[in-house]
Coordinates of C-alpha atoms and ligand atoms in Angstrom, one line a residue:
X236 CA 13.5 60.2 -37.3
X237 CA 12.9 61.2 -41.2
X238 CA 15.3 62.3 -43.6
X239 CA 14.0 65.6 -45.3
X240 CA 13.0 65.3 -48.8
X241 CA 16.3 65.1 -51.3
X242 CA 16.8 63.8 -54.9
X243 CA 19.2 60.4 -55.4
X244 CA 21.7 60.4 -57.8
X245 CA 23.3 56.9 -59.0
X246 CA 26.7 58.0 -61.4
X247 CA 28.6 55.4 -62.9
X248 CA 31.8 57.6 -63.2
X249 CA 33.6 59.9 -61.7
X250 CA 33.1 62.3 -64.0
X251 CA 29.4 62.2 -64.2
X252 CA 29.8 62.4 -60.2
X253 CA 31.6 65.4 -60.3
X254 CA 29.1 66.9 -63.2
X255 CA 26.3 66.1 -61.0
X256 CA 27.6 68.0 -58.2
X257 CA 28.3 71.3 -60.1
X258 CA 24.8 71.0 -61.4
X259 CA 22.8 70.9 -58.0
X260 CA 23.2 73.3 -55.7
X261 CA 23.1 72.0 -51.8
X262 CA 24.0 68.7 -53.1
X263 CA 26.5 66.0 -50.9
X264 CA 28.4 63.3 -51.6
X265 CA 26.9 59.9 -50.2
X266 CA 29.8 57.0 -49.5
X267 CA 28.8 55.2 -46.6
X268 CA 26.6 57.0 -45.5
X269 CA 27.7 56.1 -41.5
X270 CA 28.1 60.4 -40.5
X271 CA 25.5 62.2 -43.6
X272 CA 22.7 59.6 -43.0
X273 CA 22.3 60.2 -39.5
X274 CA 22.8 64.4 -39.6
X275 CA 20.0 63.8 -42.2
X276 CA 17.8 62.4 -39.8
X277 CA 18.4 64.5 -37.2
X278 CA 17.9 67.2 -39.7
X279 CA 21.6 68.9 -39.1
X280 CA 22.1 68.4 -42.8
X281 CA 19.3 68.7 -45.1
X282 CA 20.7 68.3 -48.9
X283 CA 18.8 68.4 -51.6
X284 CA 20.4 66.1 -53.8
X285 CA 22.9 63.2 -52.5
X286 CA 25.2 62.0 -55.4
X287 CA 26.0 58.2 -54.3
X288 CA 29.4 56.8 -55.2
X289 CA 29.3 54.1 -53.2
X290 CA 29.6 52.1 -56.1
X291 CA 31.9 53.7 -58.1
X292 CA 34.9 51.7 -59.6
X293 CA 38.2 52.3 -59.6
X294 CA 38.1 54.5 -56.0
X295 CA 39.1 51.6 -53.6
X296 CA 41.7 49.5 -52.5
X297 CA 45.0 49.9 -51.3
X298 CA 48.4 49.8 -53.5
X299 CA 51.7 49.9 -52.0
X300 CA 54.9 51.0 -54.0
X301 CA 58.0 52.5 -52.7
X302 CA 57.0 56.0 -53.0
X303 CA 54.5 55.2 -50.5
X304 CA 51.0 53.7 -49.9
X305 CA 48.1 54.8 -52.1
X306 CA 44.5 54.1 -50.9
X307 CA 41.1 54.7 -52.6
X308 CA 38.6 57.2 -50.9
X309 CA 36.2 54.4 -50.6
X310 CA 38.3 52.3 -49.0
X311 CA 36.0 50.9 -45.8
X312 CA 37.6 50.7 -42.2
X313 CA 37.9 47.1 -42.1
X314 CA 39.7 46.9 -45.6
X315 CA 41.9 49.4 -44.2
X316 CA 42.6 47.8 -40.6
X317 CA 42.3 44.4 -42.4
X318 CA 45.3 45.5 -45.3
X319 CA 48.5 43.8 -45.8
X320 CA 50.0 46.2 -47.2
X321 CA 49.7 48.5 -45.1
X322 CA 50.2 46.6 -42.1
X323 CA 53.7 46.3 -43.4
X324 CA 54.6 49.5 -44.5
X325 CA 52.4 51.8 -42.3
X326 CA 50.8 49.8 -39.4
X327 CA 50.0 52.6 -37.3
X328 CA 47.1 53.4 -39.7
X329 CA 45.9 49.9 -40.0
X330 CA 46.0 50.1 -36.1
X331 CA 43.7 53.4 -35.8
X332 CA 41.3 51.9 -38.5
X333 CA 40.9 48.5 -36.4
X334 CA 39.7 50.9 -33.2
X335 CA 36.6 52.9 -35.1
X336 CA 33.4 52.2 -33.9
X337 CA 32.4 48.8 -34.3
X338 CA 31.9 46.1 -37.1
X339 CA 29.1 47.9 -38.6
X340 CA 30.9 51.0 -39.0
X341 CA 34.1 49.8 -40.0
X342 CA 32.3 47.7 -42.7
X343 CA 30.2 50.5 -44.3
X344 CA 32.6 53.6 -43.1
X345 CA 34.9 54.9 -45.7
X346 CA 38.7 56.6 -45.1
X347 CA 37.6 59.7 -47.5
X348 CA 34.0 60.2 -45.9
X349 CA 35.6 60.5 -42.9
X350 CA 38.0 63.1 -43.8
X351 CA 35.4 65.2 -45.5
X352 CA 33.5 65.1 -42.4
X353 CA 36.2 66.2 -40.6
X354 CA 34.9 65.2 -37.3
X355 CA 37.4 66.7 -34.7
X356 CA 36.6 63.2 -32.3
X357 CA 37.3 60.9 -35.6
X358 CA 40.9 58.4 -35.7
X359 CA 42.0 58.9 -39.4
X360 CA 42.9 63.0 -39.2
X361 CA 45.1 62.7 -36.1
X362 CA 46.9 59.6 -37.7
X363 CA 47.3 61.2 -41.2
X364 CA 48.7 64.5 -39.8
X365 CA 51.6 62.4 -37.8
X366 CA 52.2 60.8 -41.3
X367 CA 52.3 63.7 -43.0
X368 CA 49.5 62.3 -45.8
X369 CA 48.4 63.3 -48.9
X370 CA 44.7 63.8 -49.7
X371 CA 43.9 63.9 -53.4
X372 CA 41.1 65.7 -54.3
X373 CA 39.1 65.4 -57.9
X374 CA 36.8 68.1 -59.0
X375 CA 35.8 69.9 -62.5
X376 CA 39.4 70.9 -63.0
X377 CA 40.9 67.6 -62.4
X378 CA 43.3 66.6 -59.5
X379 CA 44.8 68.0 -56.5
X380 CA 46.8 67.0 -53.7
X381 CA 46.3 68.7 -50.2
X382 CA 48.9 68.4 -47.4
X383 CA 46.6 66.8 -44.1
X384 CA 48.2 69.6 -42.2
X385 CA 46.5 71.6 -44.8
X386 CA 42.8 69.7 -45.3
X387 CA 41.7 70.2 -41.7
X388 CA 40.9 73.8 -41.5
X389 CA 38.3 73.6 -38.4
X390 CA 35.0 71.6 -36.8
X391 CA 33.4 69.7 -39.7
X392 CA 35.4 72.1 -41.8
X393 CA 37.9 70.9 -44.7
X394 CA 40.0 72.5 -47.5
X395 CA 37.5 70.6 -49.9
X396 CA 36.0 73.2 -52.6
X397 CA 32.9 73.0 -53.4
X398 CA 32.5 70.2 -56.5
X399 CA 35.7 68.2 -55.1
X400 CA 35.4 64.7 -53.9
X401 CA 38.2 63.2 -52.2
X402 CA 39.7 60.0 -54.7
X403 CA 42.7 58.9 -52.5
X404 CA 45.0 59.3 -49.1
X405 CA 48.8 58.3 -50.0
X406 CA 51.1 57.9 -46.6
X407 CA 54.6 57.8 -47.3
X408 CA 56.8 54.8 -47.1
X409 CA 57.7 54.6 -43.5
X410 CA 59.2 51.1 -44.0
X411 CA 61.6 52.3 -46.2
X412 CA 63.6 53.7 -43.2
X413 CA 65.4 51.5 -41.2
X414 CA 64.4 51.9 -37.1
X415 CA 60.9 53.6 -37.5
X416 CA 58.4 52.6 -35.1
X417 CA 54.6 54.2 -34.8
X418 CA 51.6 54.0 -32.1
X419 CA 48.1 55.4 -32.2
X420 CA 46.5 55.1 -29.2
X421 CA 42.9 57.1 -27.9
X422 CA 40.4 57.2 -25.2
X423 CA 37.2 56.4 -26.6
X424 CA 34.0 57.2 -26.1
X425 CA 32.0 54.5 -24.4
X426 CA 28.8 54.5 -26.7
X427 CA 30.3 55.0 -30.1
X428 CA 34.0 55.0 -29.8
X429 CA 34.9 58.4 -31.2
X430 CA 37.9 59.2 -29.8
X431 CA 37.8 61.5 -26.9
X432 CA 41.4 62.0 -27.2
X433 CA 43.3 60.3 -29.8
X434 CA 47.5 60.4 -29.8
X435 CA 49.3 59.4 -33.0
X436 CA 53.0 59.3 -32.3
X437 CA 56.1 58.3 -35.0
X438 CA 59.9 57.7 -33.8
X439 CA 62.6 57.1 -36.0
X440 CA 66.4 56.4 -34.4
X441 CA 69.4 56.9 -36.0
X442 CA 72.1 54.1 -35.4
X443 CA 73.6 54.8 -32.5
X444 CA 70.1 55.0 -31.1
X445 CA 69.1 58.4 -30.8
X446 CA 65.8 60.0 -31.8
X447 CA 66.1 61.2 -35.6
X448 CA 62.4 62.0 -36.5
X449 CA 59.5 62.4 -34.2
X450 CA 55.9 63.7 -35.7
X451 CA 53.5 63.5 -32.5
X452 CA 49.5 64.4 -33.0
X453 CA 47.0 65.1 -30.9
X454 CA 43.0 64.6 -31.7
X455 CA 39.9 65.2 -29.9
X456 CA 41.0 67.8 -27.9
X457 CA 40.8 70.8 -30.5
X458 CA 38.7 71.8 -33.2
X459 CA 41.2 70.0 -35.5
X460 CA 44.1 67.9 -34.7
X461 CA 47.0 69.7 -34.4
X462 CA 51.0 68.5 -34.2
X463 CA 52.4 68.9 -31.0
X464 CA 55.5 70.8 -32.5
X465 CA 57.1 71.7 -28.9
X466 CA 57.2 68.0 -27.6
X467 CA 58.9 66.6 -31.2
X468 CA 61.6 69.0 -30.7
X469 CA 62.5 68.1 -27.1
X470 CA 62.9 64.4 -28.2
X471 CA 65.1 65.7 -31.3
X472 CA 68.8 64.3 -31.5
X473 CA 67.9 62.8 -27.3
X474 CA 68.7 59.0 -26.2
X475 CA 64.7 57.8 -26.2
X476 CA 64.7 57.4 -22.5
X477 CA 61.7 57.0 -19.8
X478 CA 62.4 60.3 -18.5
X479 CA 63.4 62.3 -21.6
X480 CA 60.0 60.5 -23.5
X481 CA 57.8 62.0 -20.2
X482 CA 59.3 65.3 -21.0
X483 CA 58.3 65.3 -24.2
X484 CA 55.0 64.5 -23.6
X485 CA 54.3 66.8 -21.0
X486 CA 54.6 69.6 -23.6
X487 CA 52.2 68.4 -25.8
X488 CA 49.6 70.6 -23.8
X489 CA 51.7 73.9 -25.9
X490 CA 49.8 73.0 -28.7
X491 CA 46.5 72.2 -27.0
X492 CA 45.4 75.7 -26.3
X493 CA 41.7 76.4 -26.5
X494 CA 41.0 72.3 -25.6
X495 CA 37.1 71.7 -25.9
X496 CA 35.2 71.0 -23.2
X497 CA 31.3 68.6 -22.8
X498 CA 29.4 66.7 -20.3
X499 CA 32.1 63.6 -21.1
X500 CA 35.0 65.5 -20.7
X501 CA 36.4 69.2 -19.6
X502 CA 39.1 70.5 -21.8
X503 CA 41.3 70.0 -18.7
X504 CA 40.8 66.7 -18.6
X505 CA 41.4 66.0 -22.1
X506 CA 44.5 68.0 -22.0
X507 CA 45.1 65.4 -18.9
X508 CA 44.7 62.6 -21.3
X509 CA 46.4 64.0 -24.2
X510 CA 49.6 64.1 -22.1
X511 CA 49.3 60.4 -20.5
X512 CA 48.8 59.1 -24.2
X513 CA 51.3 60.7 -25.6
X514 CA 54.0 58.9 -23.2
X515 CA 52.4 55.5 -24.0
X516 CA 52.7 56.2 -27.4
X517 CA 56.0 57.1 -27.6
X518 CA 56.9 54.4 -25.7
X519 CA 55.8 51.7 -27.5
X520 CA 56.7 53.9 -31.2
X521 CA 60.2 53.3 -29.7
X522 CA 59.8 50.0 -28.8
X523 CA 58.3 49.4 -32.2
X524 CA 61.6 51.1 -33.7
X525 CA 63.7 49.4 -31.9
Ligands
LIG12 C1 28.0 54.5 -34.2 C2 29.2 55.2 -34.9 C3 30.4 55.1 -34.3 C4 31.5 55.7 -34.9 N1 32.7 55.6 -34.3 C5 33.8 56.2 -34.9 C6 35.1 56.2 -34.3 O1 35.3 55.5 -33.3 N2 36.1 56.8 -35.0 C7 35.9 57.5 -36.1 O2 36.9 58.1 -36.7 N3 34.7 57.5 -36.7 C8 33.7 56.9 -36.2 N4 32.4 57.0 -36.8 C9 32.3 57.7 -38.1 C10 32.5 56.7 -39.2 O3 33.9 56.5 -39.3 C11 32.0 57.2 -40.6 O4 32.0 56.1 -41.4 C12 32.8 58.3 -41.2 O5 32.9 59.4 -40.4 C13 32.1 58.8 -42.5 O6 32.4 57.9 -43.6 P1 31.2 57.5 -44.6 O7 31.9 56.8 -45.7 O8 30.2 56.8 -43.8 O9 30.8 58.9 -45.1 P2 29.3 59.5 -45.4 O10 28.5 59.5 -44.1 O11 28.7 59.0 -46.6 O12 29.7 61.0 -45.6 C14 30.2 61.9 -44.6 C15 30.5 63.3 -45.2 O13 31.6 63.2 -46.1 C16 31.2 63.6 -47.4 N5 31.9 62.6 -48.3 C17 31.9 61.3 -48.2 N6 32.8 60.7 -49.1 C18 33.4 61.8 -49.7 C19 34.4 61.9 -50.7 N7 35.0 60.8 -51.2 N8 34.7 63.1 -51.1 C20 34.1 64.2 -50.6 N9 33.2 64.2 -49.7 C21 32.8 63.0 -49.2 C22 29.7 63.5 -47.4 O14 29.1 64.4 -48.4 C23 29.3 63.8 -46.0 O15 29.4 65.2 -45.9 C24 31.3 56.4 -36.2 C25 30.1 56.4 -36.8 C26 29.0 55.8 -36.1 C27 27.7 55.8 -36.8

């Protein structure tokens, strides 16, 4: 399998990146190549140009402060799951990071080419939408921040304009808060580990140990991930209990409507699955806050 012909761009800055884009038309954005590389070969994508800033400086790492946790777009998997940082203040991300794909991926995979790519099977947009990230994006008119709630607008389909490359992801400071526990947990695929449903669930409890936060997301099962809005408000102000956490859970399927269905997987069963993983993650996000 051949890549079609394209043209190779090498910036050394961001702005030249950006430049480079607005110049040539049907152009893309090469970081580590792990999701473009392979549509190229099997001709799905077929840019003309590819404007690599693999080795741009100055758009990786990871930098905690007590607003929250700022990482670099080009941050790879296993700097991510591998982090410090933000195994203290945000684990559940370092967590979903240390389950994509395997060692190649992890190692060559960035945070912000996976968001752009916006594959409704990755980890990162189902985790970043129970955290309520930030995605900042950097085109010809300088900076913007986009809510993840807001980025994910369908399949393989972002809030990204055309000309914008994504420069960070910052996740609030859950270890701040006192009693805040967080669980990702998915289903994977078999062969390559996508997740066929992935649940991303955060608990907070108050002092006399009742639920004062919940943000539970759902991947995999719909075009985008989506917040499962229903079952965090049945756990609202409730003692975190094995019963009340199952009845949460089983109205995370109010959100799921229009599930996806393939050869792997109907959209019933994913549904199914959705509604299992939600309870295990709840249960250990309490257990975690506790
Ligand atoms: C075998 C295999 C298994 C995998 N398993 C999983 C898994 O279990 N879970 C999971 O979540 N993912 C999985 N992936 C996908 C992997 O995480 C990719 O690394 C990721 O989707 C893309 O990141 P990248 O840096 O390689 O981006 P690239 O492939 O370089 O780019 C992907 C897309 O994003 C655009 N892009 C890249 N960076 C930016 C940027 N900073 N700003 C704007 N646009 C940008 C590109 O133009 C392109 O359209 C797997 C991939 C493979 C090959």
């Amino acid at each position: 399998m051949y890549t079609a012909e394209f043209d190779y761009h090498r910036p050394a800055t961001l702005a030249e990146a950006i430049k480079i884009l607005g110049k040539n038309k049907n152009s893309k954005v090469l970081a580590g190549g792990h999701s473009l590389l392979p549509a190229m070969k099997l001709r799905v994508a077929e840019p003309a140009a590819l404007v690599d800033i693999g080795r741009l400086k100055g758009l990786s790492g990871i930098k905690a402060s007590k607003k929250g946790v700022k990482i670099g777009a080009l941050t790879t998997h296993a700097a991510v799951a591998a982090s410090k940082d933000l195994t203290k203040a945000c684990p559940l991300l370092a967590e979903a990071a240390a389950q994509i794909g395997d060692t190649q991926v992890r190692n060559r995979g960035t945070m912000g080419g996976s968001l752009a790519h916006a594959d409704p099977a990755a980890d990162y947009p189902t985790v970043l939408m129970a955290l309520e990230a930030v995605i900042t994006a950097t085109g010809k008119n300088g900076g913007r921040d986009i809510a993840a709630a807001k980025f994910f607008k369908d399949i393989f389909t972002t809030a990204l304009k055309s000309g914008e490359i994504i420069t960070a992801i910052t996740v609030p400071a859950y270890n701040n808060l006192p009693h805040m526990g967080g669980c990702y947990l998915k289903h994977r695929h078999p062969a390559s580990s996508y997740a066929v449903v992935g649940v991303a669930a955060m608990v907070g409890l108050g002092e006399n140990g009742v639920v004062t936060r919940t943000s539970i997301a759902v991947g995999g099962v719909t075009g985008v991930a989506v917040r499962c809005t229903a079952a965090e408000k049945a756990l609202a102000g409730m003692a975190p209990t094995a019963e009340n956490i199952a009845a949460a859970a089983a109205k995370v399927a109010a959100a799921l409507g229009h599930p996806m269905g393939d050869h792997y997987a109907s959209g019933e069963y994913r549904v199914h699955l959705a509604t299992v993983l939600a309870k295990r993650a709840l249960t250990a996000a309490v257990e975690r806050a506790k």
